[in-house]
């Protein structure tokens, strides 16, 4: 499952991530393009018991979330 | 990681509280060490976009906050020109956010500072602010979105910064170019330096008074809320020390006692700020990071301020005006229409 939140204002990247994690998926990839979104999505994912792996992309970051 | 973020945002809140007490001590208006709404309004006066005597002064705090964010985001390589997300809607939402703030008499930062000074009218206003944020959060959950922002050219992202630097030079070296009819202000260099520091720390911490409640409603995340509470705590202690704490409703500095309009004024500010993704303070910080939509929000706030004084919408210590009350009701209707009709595009793909 890929969630493309690039360009969205706060807190929409987290809302979109939450909607997907709420369905108890095992894995999700979230694309973000601001540091605030990267931090906020990571913080939310960790609180929801997902591991977060951050990879840089050409226009931001790709966050790999895995259920713990 | 989480604790570091919380510590940074608490530091930013504490600095805002302490600096505010200092700026009041050194000459800023009471309970107004920082007020993004009032200071942008004063700035429009200094440029004669409105000509109300007493509220015309090129407040260096506004410039310092933008530049502090710009400097630190440049050093950290976070400066990134972005924009194009419903720019016109953001402009008009900001116009109403300013009108709501000037009917209440303060932005959310000043709301905390007023509470910290014992002004119970601001506690009443806080109720409206939280309600507005709650309503905004419901629309966000239902899929409200102003759409995506995109990478912009360096020149597009930098023009606001260049203008800010030019205004700093004017304020420091040829202040006579601008109108100054304000009677209450701290020394310009002190205002500028404290705002530069605060702008930098606010950029690092993402301090946001609207995010404080929004993130709690949506995700039960209290990181930003602790920042807001630190503003309250430190300014409260500072006011006690400097003898500026006076508990009550009546005779509060630059405030009125009309509960309904304190609530509805800040309702517009809270609701509107959720829709544009951050409170007025946060828009200054985002502008410093190169966010051109936030720069337009500042212009919208400035336009709202000029309208508020040119058409008698702004309140005074004597109370609200009928024009101001009508403008707030119009603002509420406008925000509901925008929040209810603007939807997001699909962002999930398998």
mmCIF file of C-alpha atoms in Angstrom:
data_model
loop_
_atom_site.group_PDB
_atom_site.id
_atom_site.type_symbol
_atom_site.label_atom_id
_atom_site.label_comp_id
_atom_site.label_asym_id
_atom_site.label_seq_id
_atom_site.Cartn_x
_atom_site.Cartn_y
_atom_site.Cartn_z
ATOM 1 C CA UNK A 1 0.000 0.000 0.000
ATOM 2 C CA UNK A 2 1.460 3.352 -1.004
ATOM 3 C CA UNK A 3 0.240 6.659 0.425
ATOM 4 C CA UNK A 4 1.344 9.731 -1.504
ATOM 5 C CA UNK A 5 1.098 12.725 0.835
ATOM 6 C CA UNK A 6 3.531 14.941 -1.045
ATOM 7 C CA UNK A 7 2.505 18.591 -1.062
ATOM 8 C CA UNK A 8 -0.313 18.208 1.460
ATOM 9 C CA UNK A 9 -0.581 20.680 4.361
ATOM 10 C CA UNK A 10 -0.367 19.643 7.996
ATOM 11 C CA UNK A 11 -1.836 17.423 9.288
ATOM 12 C CA UNK A 12 -3.171 15.674 6.173
ATOM 13 C CA UNK A 13 -0.121 13.393 5.747
ATOM 14 C CA UNK A 14 -0.816 11.973 9.208
ATOM 15 C CA UNK A 15 -4.579 11.711 8.595
ATOM 16 C CA UNK A 16 -4.001 9.738 5.393
ATOM 17 C CA UNK A 17 -1.478 7.499 7.145
ATOM 18 C CA UNK A 18 -3.834 6.942 10.075
ATOM 19 C CA UNK A 19 -6.686 5.915 7.760
ATOM 20 C CA UNK A 20 -4.510 3.190 6.262
ATOM 21 C CA UNK A 21 -2.915 2.011 9.525
ATOM 22 C CA UNK A 22 -6.381 1.840 11.097
ATOM 23 C CA UNK A 23 -7.149 -1.019 8.665
ATOM 24 C CA UNK A 24 -4.347 -2.994 10.396
ATOM 25 C CA UNK A 25 -2.193 -3.360 7.279
ATOM 26 C CA UNK A 26 1.131 -5.196 7.741
ATOM 27 C CA UNK A 27 3.098 -2.754 5.629
ATOM 28 C CA UNK A 28 2.704 0.692 4.076
ATOM 29 C CA UNK A 29 4.890 3.164 2.191
ATOM 30 C CA UNK A 30 4.296 6.852 2.832
ATOM 31 C CA UNK A 31 5.753 9.499 0.505
ATOM 32 C CA UNK A 32 6.398 12.864 2.198
ATOM 33 C CA UNK A 33 8.165 16.002 0.989
ATOM 34 C CA UNK A 34 8.511 18.200 4.077
ATOM 35 C CA UNK A 35 10.460 17.580 7.250
ATOM 36 C CA UNK A 36 7.411 18.373 9.380
ATOM 37 C CA UNK A 37 5.414 15.670 7.570
ATOM 38 C CA UNK A 38 8.294 13.215 7.875
ATOM 39 C CA UNK A 39 8.520 13.790 11.623
ATOM 40 C CA UNK A 40 4.763 13.808 12.200
ATOM 41 C CA UNK A 41 4.075 10.638 10.199
ATOM 42 C CA UNK A 42 7.020 8.850 11.854
ATOM 43 C CA UNK A 43 5.817 9.877 15.300
ATOM 44 C CA UNK A 44 2.285 8.706 14.571
ATOM 45 C CA UNK A 45 3.430 5.398 13.058
ATOM 46 C CA UNK A 46 5.623 4.613 16.051
ATOM 47 C CA UNK A 47 2.774 5.409 18.434
ATOM 48 C CA UNK A 48 0.595 3.037 16.385
ATOM 49 C CA UNK A 49 3.254 0.314 16.841
ATOM 50 C CA UNK A 50 4.827 0.373 13.397
ATOM 51 C CA UNK A 51 8.554 0.405 12.678
ATOM 52 C CA UNK A 52 9.699 3.282 10.473
ATOM 53 C CA UNK A 53 12.488 3.148 7.928
ATOM 54 C CA UNK A 54 13.333 6.459 6.248
ATOM 55 C CA UNK A 55 14.729 6.522 2.702
ATOM 56 C CA UNK A 56 15.604 9.697 0.821
ATOM 57 C CA UNK A 57 14.014 10.195 -2.571
ATOM 58 C CA UNK A 58 14.557 12.785 -5.286
ATOM 59 C CA UNK A 59 11.865 15.076 -3.862
ATOM 60 C CA UNK A 60 11.598 14.098 -0.209
ATOM 61 C CA UNK A 61 11.429 10.846 1.706
ATOM 62 C CA UNK A 62 9.811 7.489 1.482
ATOM 63 C CA UNK A 63 8.797 6.046 4.848
ATOM 64 C CA UNK A 64 8.556 2.250 5.045
ATOM 65 C CA UNK A 65 6.170 1.271 7.839
ATOM 66 C CA UNK A 66 6.022 -2.303 9.144
ATOM 67 C CA UNK A 67 3.723 -3.611 11.846
ATOM 68 C CA UNK A 68 5.633 -4.536 14.988
ATOM 69 C CA UNK B 1 13.094 10.877 19.223
ATOM 70 C CA UNK B 2 9.661 11.689 20.558
ATOM 71 C CA UNK B 3 11.139 13.166 23.721
ATOM 72 C CA UNK B 4 13.550 15.347 21.750
ATOM 73 C CA UNK B 5 10.640 16.747 19.729
ATOM 74 C CA UNK B 6 8.679 17.430 22.876
ATOM 75 C CA UNK B 7 11.662 19.138 24.525
ATOM 76 C CA UNK B 8 12.232 21.372 21.489
ATOM 77 C CA UNK B 9 8.605 22.441 21.290
ATOM 78 C CA UNK B 10 8.537 23.069 25.044
ATOM 79 C CA UNK B 11 11.652 25.229 24.678
ATOM 80 C CA UNK B 12 9.994 27.218 21.898
ATOM 81 C CA UNK B 13 6.869 27.746 23.999
ATOM 82 C CA UNK B 14 8.946 28.767 27.013
ATOM 83 C CA UNK B 15 10.969 31.253 24.954
ATOM 84 C CA UNK B 16 7.768 32.766 23.556
ATOM 85 C CA UNK B 17 6.442 33.219 27.096
ATOM 86 C CA UNK B 18 9.654 34.637 28.550
ATOM 87 C CA UNK B 19 10.400 36.905 25.578
ATOM 88 C CA UNK B 20 6.839 38.248 25.694
ATOM 89 C CA UNK B 21 7.187 39.235 29.333
ATOM 90 C CA UNK B 22 10.529 40.898 28.526
ATOM 91 C CA UNK B 23 9.128 42.811 25.553
ATOM 92 C CA UNK B 24 6.210 44.083 27.632
ATOM 93 C CA UNK B 25 8.653 45.074 30.364
ATOM 94 C CA UNK B 26 10.686 47.007 27.791
ATOM 95 C CA UNK B 27 7.724 48.796 26.238
ATOM 96 C CA UNK B 28 5.383 46.568 24.215
ATOM 97 C CA UNK B 29 1.641 46.901 24.975
ATOM 98 C CA UNK B 30 0.297 44.934 27.961
ATOM 99 C CA UNK B 31 -0.155 41.193 27.417
ATOM 100 C CA UNK B 32 1.240 41.800 23.931
ATOM 101 C CA UNK B 33 4.868 40.751 23.977
ATOM 102 C CA UNK B 34 3.974 38.932 20.811
ATOM 103 C CA UNK B 35 0.710 39.162 18.901
ATOM 104 C CA UNK B 36 0.994 38.117 15.299
ATOM 105 C CA UNK B 37 -2.405 39.582 14.407
ATOM 106 C CA UNK B 38 -1.861 42.924 16.169
ATOM 107 C CA UNK B 39 1.683 43.253 14.860
ATOM 108 C CA UNK B 40 0.772 42.531 11.243
ATOM 109 C CA UNK B 41 -2.051 45.051 11.713
ATOM 110 C CA UNK B 42 0.411 47.631 13.080
ATOM 111 C CA UNK B 43 2.653 46.895 10.109
ATOM 112 C CA UNK B 44 -0.169 47.624 7.648
ATOM 113 C CA UNK B 45 -0.575 50.921 9.494
ATOM 114 C CA UNK B 46 3.098 51.767 9.137
ATOM 115 C CA UNK B 47 2.633 51.355 5.372
ATOM 116 C CA UNK B 48 -0.610 53.399 5.515
ATOM 117 C CA UNK B 49 -2.788 50.554 4.282
ATOM 118 C CA UNK B 50 -4.869 51.668 7.242
ATOM 119 C CA UNK B 51 -4.545 55.012 9.018
ATOM 120 C CA UNK B 52 -5.881 54.424 12.510
ATOM 121 C CA UNK B 53 -3.692 56.437 14.872
ATOM 122 C CA UNK B 54 -2.054 54.337 17.587
ATOM 123 C CA UNK B 55 -1.893 51.104 15.585
ATOM 124 C CA UNK B 56 0.716 52.076 13.014
ATOM 125 C CA UNK B 57 4.207 50.731 13.607
ATOM 126 C CA UNK B 58 6.541 48.482 11.614
ATOM 127 C CA UNK B 59 6.832 45.811 14.304
ATOM 128 C CA UNK B 60 10.302 44.233 14.004
ATOM 129 C CA UNK B 61 8.937 41.068 15.667
ATOM 130 C CA UNK B 62 7.140 40.051 12.460
ATOM 131 C CA UNK B 63 10.284 40.453 10.373
ATOM 132 C CA UNK B 64 12.443 38.698 12.972
ATOM 133 C CA UNK B 65 10.204 35.639 13.130
ATOM 134 C CA UNK B 66 10.255 35.181 9.347
ATOM 135 C CA UNK B 67 14.006 35.767 9.120
ATOM 136 C CA UNK B 68 14.851 33.565 12.101
ATOM 137 C CA UNK B 69 13.008 30.718 10.426
ATOM 138 C CA UNK B 70 14.667 31.506 7.102
ATOM 139 C CA UNK B 71 18.181 31.525 8.582
ATOM 140 C CA UNK B 72 17.854 28.275 10.498
ATOM 141 C CA UNK B 73 16.038 26.470 7.677
ATOM 142 C CA UNK B 74 18.752 27.583 5.241
ATOM 143 C CA UNK B 75 21.505 26.350 7.543
ATOM 144 C CA UNK B 76 19.680 23.031 8.038
ATOM 145 C CA UNK B 77 19.004 22.788 4.290
ATOM 146 C CA UNK B 78 15.258 22.783 4.925
ATOM 147 C CA UNK B 79 14.568 25.952 2.935
ATOM 148 C CA UNK B 80 12.413 24.773 0.073
ATOM 149 C CA UNK B 81 10.223 26.986 -2.133
ATOM 150 C CA UNK B 82 6.792 25.343 -2.256
ATOM 151 C CA UNK B 83 3.320 26.558 -3.045
ATOM 152 C CA UNK B 84 0.324 26.445 -5.336
ATOM 153 C CA UNK B 85 -2.158 24.759 -3.006
ATOM 154 C CA UNK B 86 -5.386 26.757 -3.439
ATOM 155 C CA UNK B 87 -3.528 30.010 -2.986
ATOM 156 C CA UNK B 88 -6.570 32.255 -3.454
ATOM 157 C CA UNK B 89 -8.652 30.299 -0.944
ATOM 158 C CA UNK B 90 -5.800 30.538 1.559
ATOM 159 C CA UNK B 91 -5.689 34.299 0.987
ATOM 160 C CA UNK B 92 -9.383 34.810 1.740
ATOM 161 C CA UNK B 93 -9.447 32.389 4.673
ATOM 162 C CA UNK B 94 -6.557 34.428 6.124
ATOM 163 C CA UNK B 95 -8.526 37.664 5.630
ATOM 164 C CA UNK B 96 -11.258 36.260 7.879
ATOM 165 C CA UNK B 97 -8.765 34.781 10.363
ATOM 166 C CA UNK B 98 -7.430 38.303 10.871
ATOM 167 C CA UNK B 99 -10.891 39.806 11.218
ATOM 168 C CA UNK B 100 -11.784 37.161 13.828
ATOM 169 C CA UNK B 101 -8.558 37.912 15.705
ATOM 170 C CA UNK B 102 -9.214 41.662 15.691
ATOM 171 C CA UNK B 103 -12.780 41.179 16.946
ATOM 172 C CA UNK B 104 -11.377 39.104 19.832
ATOM 173 C CA UNK B 105 -8.329 41.422 20.074
ATOM 174 C CA UNK B 106 -5.421 39.064 19.604
ATOM 175 C CA UNK B 107 -4.036 36.078 17.764
ATOM 176 C CA UNK B 108 -3.907 32.713 19.589
ATOM 177 C CA UNK B 109 -0.414 33.489 20.902
ATOM 178 C CA UNK B 110 -1.773 36.644 22.512
ATOM 179 C CA UNK B 111 -4.761 34.641 23.767
ATOM 180 C CA UNK B 112 -2.311 32.546 25.829
ATOM 181 C CA UNK B 113 -0.463 35.678 26.938
ATOM 182 C CA UNK B 114 -3.742 37.330 27.984
ATOM 183 C CA UNK B 115 -4.694 34.261 30.010
ATOM 184 C CA UNK B 116 -1.213 34.332 31.560
ATOM 185 C CA UNK B 117 -1.860 37.954 32.538
ATOM 186 C CA UNK B 118 -5.087 36.995 34.324
ATOM 187 C CA UNK B 119 -7.469 38.164 31.565
ATOM 188 C CA UNK B 120 -10.448 35.815 31.950
ATOM 189 C CA UNK B 121 -12.026 37.092 28.706
ATOM 190 C CA UNK B 122 -9.270 35.196 26.932
ATOM 191 C CA UNK B 123 -10.281 31.998 28.747
ATOM 192 C CA UNK B 124 -13.737 32.532 27.249
ATOM 193 C CA UNK B 125 -12.061 33.087 23.877
ATOM 194 C CA UNK B 126 -10.104 29.852 24.299
ATOM 195 C CA UNK B 127 -13.419 27.978 24.350
ATOM 196 C CA UNK B 128 -14.221 29.400 20.915
ATOM 197 C CA UNK B 129 -10.730 28.637 19.667
ATOM 198 C CA UNK B 130 -10.956 24.986 20.716
ATOM 199 C CA UNK B 131 -14.456 24.699 19.214
ATOM 200 C CA UNK B 132 -13.238 26.172 15.923
ATOM 201 C CA UNK B 133 -10.305 23.764 15.808
ATOM 202 C CA UNK B 134 -12.639 20.864 16.643
ATOM 203 C CA UNK B 135 -14.987 21.743 13.781
ATOM 204 C CA UNK B 136 -12.016 22.151 11.432
ATOM 205 C CA UNK B 137 -10.670 18.757 12.534
ATOM 206 C CA UNK B 138 -14.010 17.109 11.734
ATOM 207 C CA UNK B 139 -13.885 18.502 8.189
ATOM 208 C CA UNK B 140 -10.255 17.358 7.824
ATOM 209 C CA UNK B 141 -11.289 13.858 8.847
ATOM 210 C CA UNK B 142 -14.108 13.972 6.297
ATOM 211 C CA UNK B 143 -11.595 14.681 3.556
ATOM 212 C CA UNK B 144 -11.261 18.455 3.377
ATOM 213 C CA UNK B 145 -8.078 19.466 1.578
ATOM 214 C CA UNK B 146 -6.814 22.533 -0.221
ATOM 215 C CA UNK B 147 -4.812 20.182 -2.461
ATOM 216 C CA UNK B 148 -1.138 19.694 -3.078
ATOM 217 C CA UNK B 149 1.647 22.267 -3.032
ATOM 218 C CA UNK B 150 4.452 21.872 -5.546
ATOM 219 C CA UNK B 151 8.090 22.800 -5.791
ATOM 220 C CA UNK B 152 8.476 26.403 -6.976
ATOM 221 C CA UNK B 153 11.321 28.347 -8.531
ATOM 222 C CA UNK B 154 13.968 29.708 -6.143
ATOM 223 C CA UNK B 155 13.052 33.283 -7.091
ATOM 224 C CA UNK B 156 9.386 32.671 -6.287
ATOM 225 C CA UNK B 157 10.303 31.285 -2.877
ATOM 226 C CA UNK B 158 12.846 34.003 -2.135
ATOM 227 C CA UNK B 159 10.978 37.195 -3.031
ATOM 228 C CA UNK B 160 9.199 37.308 0.318
ATOM 229 C CA UNK B 161 12.519 36.868 2.117
ATOM 230 C CA UNK B 162 14.158 39.654 0.076
ATOM 231 C CA UNK B 163 11.297 42.010 0.935
ATOM 232 C CA UNK B 164 11.587 41.024 4.601
ATOM 233 C CA UNK B 165 15.327 41.784 4.642
ATOM 234 C CA UNK B 166 14.712 45.125 2.886
ATOM 235 C CA UNK B 167 12.111 46.020 5.524
ATOM 236 C CA UNK B 168 14.566 45.125 8.310
ATOM 237 C CA UNK B 169 17.081 47.553 6.797
ATOM 238 C CA UNK B 170 14.415 50.265 6.608
ATOM 239 C CA UNK B 171 13.325 49.643 10.201
ATOM 240 C CA UNK B 172 16.922 49.765 11.474
ATOM 241 C CA UNK B 173 18.382 52.575 9.382
ATOM 242 C CA UNK B 174 15.602 54.758 7.918
ATOM 243 C CA UNK B 175 12.589 54.170 10.189
ATOM 244 C CA UNK B 176 11.281 57.656 9.306
ATOM 245 C CA UNK B 177 10.168 56.222 5.924
ATOM 246 C CA UNK B 178 7.383 54.410 7.764
ATOM 247 C CA UNK B 179 4.563 55.814 9.870
ATOM 248 C CA UNK B 180 4.880 55.278 13.609
ATOM 249 C CA UNK B 181 1.885 56.385 15.646
ATOM 250 C CA UNK B 182 2.204 53.670 18.276
ATOM 251 C CA UNK B 183 2.906 54.680 21.818
ATOM 252 C CA UNK B 184 3.961 51.279 23.084
ATOM 253 C CA UNK B 185 6.912 49.396 21.730
ATOM 254 C CA UNK B 186 10.161 47.892 22.934
ATOM 255 C CA UNK B 187 13.479 49.036 21.404
ATOM 256 C CA UNK B 188 13.511 47.859 17.772
ATOM 257 C CA UNK B 189 16.825 46.006 18.049
ATOM 258 C CA UNK B 190 15.649 44.072 21.104
ATOM 259 C CA UNK B 191 12.358 43.160 19.391
ATOM 260 C CA UNK B 192 14.232 42.047 16.303
ATOM 261 C CA UNK B 193 16.841 39.954 18.109
ATOM 262 C CA UNK B 194 14.345 38.161 20.366
ATOM 263 C CA UNK B 195 12.083 37.463 17.384
ATOM 264 C CA UNK B 196 15.037 36.111 15.369
ATOM 265 C CA UNK B 197 15.834 33.648 18.152
ATOM 266 C CA UNK B 198 12.192 32.686 18.611
ATOM 267 C CA UNK B 199 11.712 32.290 14.851
ATOM 268 C CA UNK B 200 14.663 29.923 14.693
ATOM 269 C CA UNK B 201 13.512 27.801 17.612
ATOM 270 C CA UNK B 202 9.914 27.816 16.364
ATOM 271 C CA UNK B 203 11.149 26.540 13.004
ATOM 272 C CA UNK B 204 13.026 23.677 14.638
ATOM 273 C CA UNK B 205 10.119 22.782 16.909
ATOM 274 C CA UNK B 206 7.126 23.335 14.536
ATOM 275 C CA UNK B 207 5.432 25.148 17.457
ATOM 276 C CA UNK B 208 1.832 25.815 16.455
ATOM 277 C CA UNK B 209 -1.062 26.943 18.622
ATOM 278 C CA UNK B 210 -3.688 25.442 16.309
ATOM 279 C CA UNK B 211 -1.799 22.170 15.913
ATOM 280 C CA UNK B 212 -1.789 21.923 19.720
ATOM 281 C CA UNK B 213 -5.484 21.045 19.879
ATOM 282 C CA UNK B 214 -5.883 19.708 16.345
ATOM 283 C CA UNK B 215 -3.299 16.961 16.825
ATOM 284 C CA UNK B 216 -4.831 16.066 20.166
ATOM 285 C CA UNK B 217 -8.326 15.777 18.644
ATOM 286 C CA UNK B 218 -7.162 13.812 15.626
ATOM 287 C CA UNK B 219 -4.352 11.620 16.955
ATOM 288 C CA UNK B 220 -4.315 12.074 20.754
ATOM 289 C CA UNK B 221 -0.845 13.569 20.174
ATOM 290 C CA UNK B 222 0.042 16.138 22.845
ATOM 291 C CA UNK B 223 3.508 17.140 21.575
ATOM 292 C CA UNK B 224 2.468 20.561 20.276
ATOM 293 C CA UNK B 225 0.033 21.103 23.145
ATOM 294 C CA UNK B 226 2.885 21.003 25.652
ATOM 295 C CA UNK B 227 4.442 23.892 23.695
ATOM 296 C CA UNK B 228 1.298 25.999 24.086
ATOM 297 C CA UNK B 229 1.060 25.171 27.772
ATOM 298 C CA UNK B 230 4.678 26.285 28.212
ATOM 299 C CA UNK B 231 3.745 29.712 26.765
ATOM 300 C CA UNK B 232 1.047 29.942 29.416
ATOM 301 C CA UNK B 233 3.222 28.718 32.287
ATOM 302 C CA UNK B 234 6.315 30.838 31.611
ATOM 303 C CA UNK B 235 4.378 34.024 30.812
ATOM 304 C CA UNK B 236 2.290 33.484 33.967
ATOM 305 C CA UNK B 237 5.408 33.193 36.135
ATOM 306 C CA UNK B 238 6.987 36.171 34.359
ATOM 307 C CA UNK B 239 3.870 38.293 34.859
ATOM 308 C CA UNK B 240 3.820 37.470 38.573
ATOM 309 C CA UNK B 241 7.472 38.509 38.859
ATOM 310 C CA UNK B 242 7.022 41.764 36.925
ATOM 311 C CA UNK B 243 3.753 42.607 38.672
ATOM 312 C CA UNK B 244 1.680 42.304 35.492
ATOM 313 C CA UNK B 245 -0.783 39.645 36.655
ATOM 314 C CA UNK B 246 -4.296 40.977 37.268
ATOM 315 C CA UNK B 247 -7.074 38.398 37.521
ATOM 316 C CA UNK B 248 -10.533 39.344 36.302
ATOM 317 C CA UNK B 249 -12.843 40.225 33.415
ATOM 318 C CA UNK B 250 -13.121 44.004 33.723
ATOM 319 C CA UNK B 251 -10.527 46.613 32.747
ATOM 320 C CA UNK B 252 -8.119 44.166 31.118
ATOM 321 C CA UNK B 253 -5.591 45.790 28.764
ATOM 322 C CA UNK B 254 -6.686 45.925 25.111
ATOM 323 C CA UNK B 255 -9.605 43.568 25.679
ATOM 324 C CA UNK B 256 -13.382 43.661 25.877
ATOM 325 C CA UNK B 257 -15.841 41.646 27.931
ATOM 326 C CA UNK B 258 -18.343 40.547 25.255
ATOM 327 C CA UNK B 259 -18.202 36.789 25.823
ATOM 328 C CA UNK B 260 -20.136 35.717 22.713
ATOM 329 C CA UNK B 261 -17.873 37.697 20.395
ATOM 330 C CA UNK B 262 -14.707 36.627 22.148
ATOM 331 C CA UNK B 263 -15.854 33.061 21.495
ATOM 332 C CA UNK B 264 -16.969 33.578 17.897
ATOM 333 C CA UNK B 265 -13.934 35.712 17.007
ATOM 334 C CA UNK B 266 -11.534 32.983 18.050
ATOM 335 C CA UNK B 267 -13.849 30.326 16.588
ATOM 336 C CA UNK B 268 -13.129 31.880 13.178
ATOM 337 C CA UNK B 269 -9.399 31.998 13.955
ATOM 338 C CA UNK B 270 -9.318 28.335 15.046
ATOM 339 C CA UNK B 271 -11.483 27.004 12.226
ATOM 340 C CA UNK B 272 -9.709 29.068 9.562
ATOM 341 C CA UNK B 273 -6.247 28.216 10.873
ATOM 342 C CA UNK B 274 -6.996 24.496 10.667
ATOM 343 C CA UNK B 275 -8.048 24.938 7.039
ATOM 344 C CA UNK B 276 -4.805 26.741 6.121
ATOM 345 C CA UNK B 277 -2.686 24.252 8.086
ATOM 346 C CA UNK B 278 -1.400 26.443 10.908
ATOM 347 C CA UNK B 279 -1.940 29.432 13.178
ATOM 348 C CA UNK B 280 -0.715 32.927 12.182
ATOM 349 C CA UNK B 281 2.607 32.365 13.990
ATOM 350 C CA UNK B 282 3.142 29.111 12.127
ATOM 351 C CA UNK B 283 2.414 30.858 8.792
ATOM 352 C CA UNK B 284 5.283 33.293 9.471
ATOM 353 C CA UNK B 285 7.614 30.379 10.198
ATOM 354 C CA UNK B 286 6.507 28.432 7.107
ATOM 355 C CA UNK B 287 6.989 31.573 4.995
ATOM 356 C CA UNK B 288 10.573 31.709 6.270
ATOM 357 C CA UNK B 289 11.044 28.132 5.042
ATOM 358 C CA UNK B 290 10.067 29.222 1.528
ATOM 359 C CA UNK B 291 6.387 28.278 1.632
ATOM 360 C CA UNK B 292 4.832 30.729 -0.818
ATOM 361 C CA UNK B 293 1.281 29.761 0.196
ATOM 362 C CA UNK B 294 2.113 30.919 3.708
ATOM 363 C CA UNK B 295 3.538 34.146 2.308
ATOM 364 C CA UNK B 296 0.192 34.714 0.606
ATOM 365 C CA UNK B 297 -1.518 33.924 3.925
ATOM 366 C CA UNK B 298 0.493 36.754 5.501
ATOM 367 C CA UNK B 299 -0.694 39.072 2.740
ATOM 368 C CA UNK B 300 -4.256 37.856 3.415
ATOM 369 C CA UNK B 301 -3.824 38.571 7.128
ATOM 370 C CA UNK B 302 -2.505 42.040 6.279
ATOM 371 C CA UNK B 303 -5.433 42.687 3.951
ATOM 372 C CA UNK B 304 -7.851 41.552 6.652
ATOM 373 C CA UNK B 305 -6.200 43.929 9.107
ATOM 374 C CA UNK B 306 -6.452 46.890 6.757
ATOM 375 C CA UNK B 307 -10.108 46.099 6.033
ATOM 376 C CA UNK B 308 -10.799 45.664 9.742
ATOM 377 C CA UNK B 309 -9.600 49.170 10.549
ATOM 378 C CA UNK B 310 -10.753 50.940 7.394
ATOM 379 C CA UNK B 311 -14.307 49.623 7.826
ATOM 380 C CA UNK B 312 -14.532 49.656 11.594
ATOM 381 C CA UNK B 313 -14.640 45.877 12.083
ATOM 382 C CA UNK B 314 -11.949 45.731 14.760
ATOM 383 C CA UNK B 315 -13.001 45.813 18.396
ATOM 384 C CA UNK B 316 -11.540 48.135 21.003
ATOM 385 C CA UNK B 317 -11.541 48.210 24.788
ATOM 386 C CA UNK B 318 -15.019 49.732 24.443
ATOM 387 C CA UNK B 319 -16.277 46.538 22.808
ATOM 388 C CA UNK B 320 -17.151 45.089 19.413
ATOM 389 C CA UNK B 321 -18.770 46.980 16.545
ATOM 390 C CA UNK B 322 -21.876 45.886 14.667
ATOM 391 C CA UNK B 323 -19.847 45.791 11.457
ATOM 392 C CA UNK B 324 -17.305 43.537 13.190
ATOM 393 C CA UNK B 325 -20.021 41.202 14.426
ATOM 394 C CA UNK B 326 -21.508 40.919 10.933
ATOM 395 C CA UNK B 327 -18.035 40.256 9.475
ATOM 396 C CA UNK B 328 -17.442 37.429 11.972
ATOM 397 C CA UNK B 329 -20.780 35.803 11.049
ATOM 398 C CA UNK B 330 -19.913 36.144 7.362
ATOM 399 C CA UNK B 331 -16.534 34.585 8.102
ATOM 400 C CA UNK B 332 -18.142 31.605 9.836
ATOM 401 C CA UNK B 333 -20.486 31.069 6.871
ATOM 402 C CA UNK B 334 -17.566 31.395 4.436
ATOM 403 C CA UNK B 335 -15.449 28.861 6.335
ATOM 404 C CA UNK B 336 -18.288 26.314 6.476
ATOM 405 C CA UNK B 337 -18.862 26.642 2.723
ATOM 406 C CA UNK B 338 -15.156 26.190 1.947
ATOM 407 C CA UNK B 339 -14.694 23.354 4.456
ATOM 408 C CA UNK B 340 -17.768 21.550 3.176
ATOM 409 C CA UNK B 341 -17.076 21.812 -0.532
ATOM 410 C CA UNK B 342 -13.315 21.518 -1.088
ATOM 411 C CA UNK B 343 -12.294 17.853 -1.194
ATOM 412 C CA UNK B 344 -9.024 16.042 -1.628
ATOM 413 C CA UNK B 345 -7.810 14.030 -4.550
ATOM 414 C CA UNK B 346 -7.038 10.322 -4.192
ATOM 415 C CA UNK B 347 -3.789 9.665 -2.333
ATOM 416 C CA UNK B 348 -3.958 5.920 -1.743
ATOM 417 C CA UNK B 349 -2.758 3.428 -4.321
ATOM 418 C CA UNK B 350 -2.128 -0.264 -4.049
#
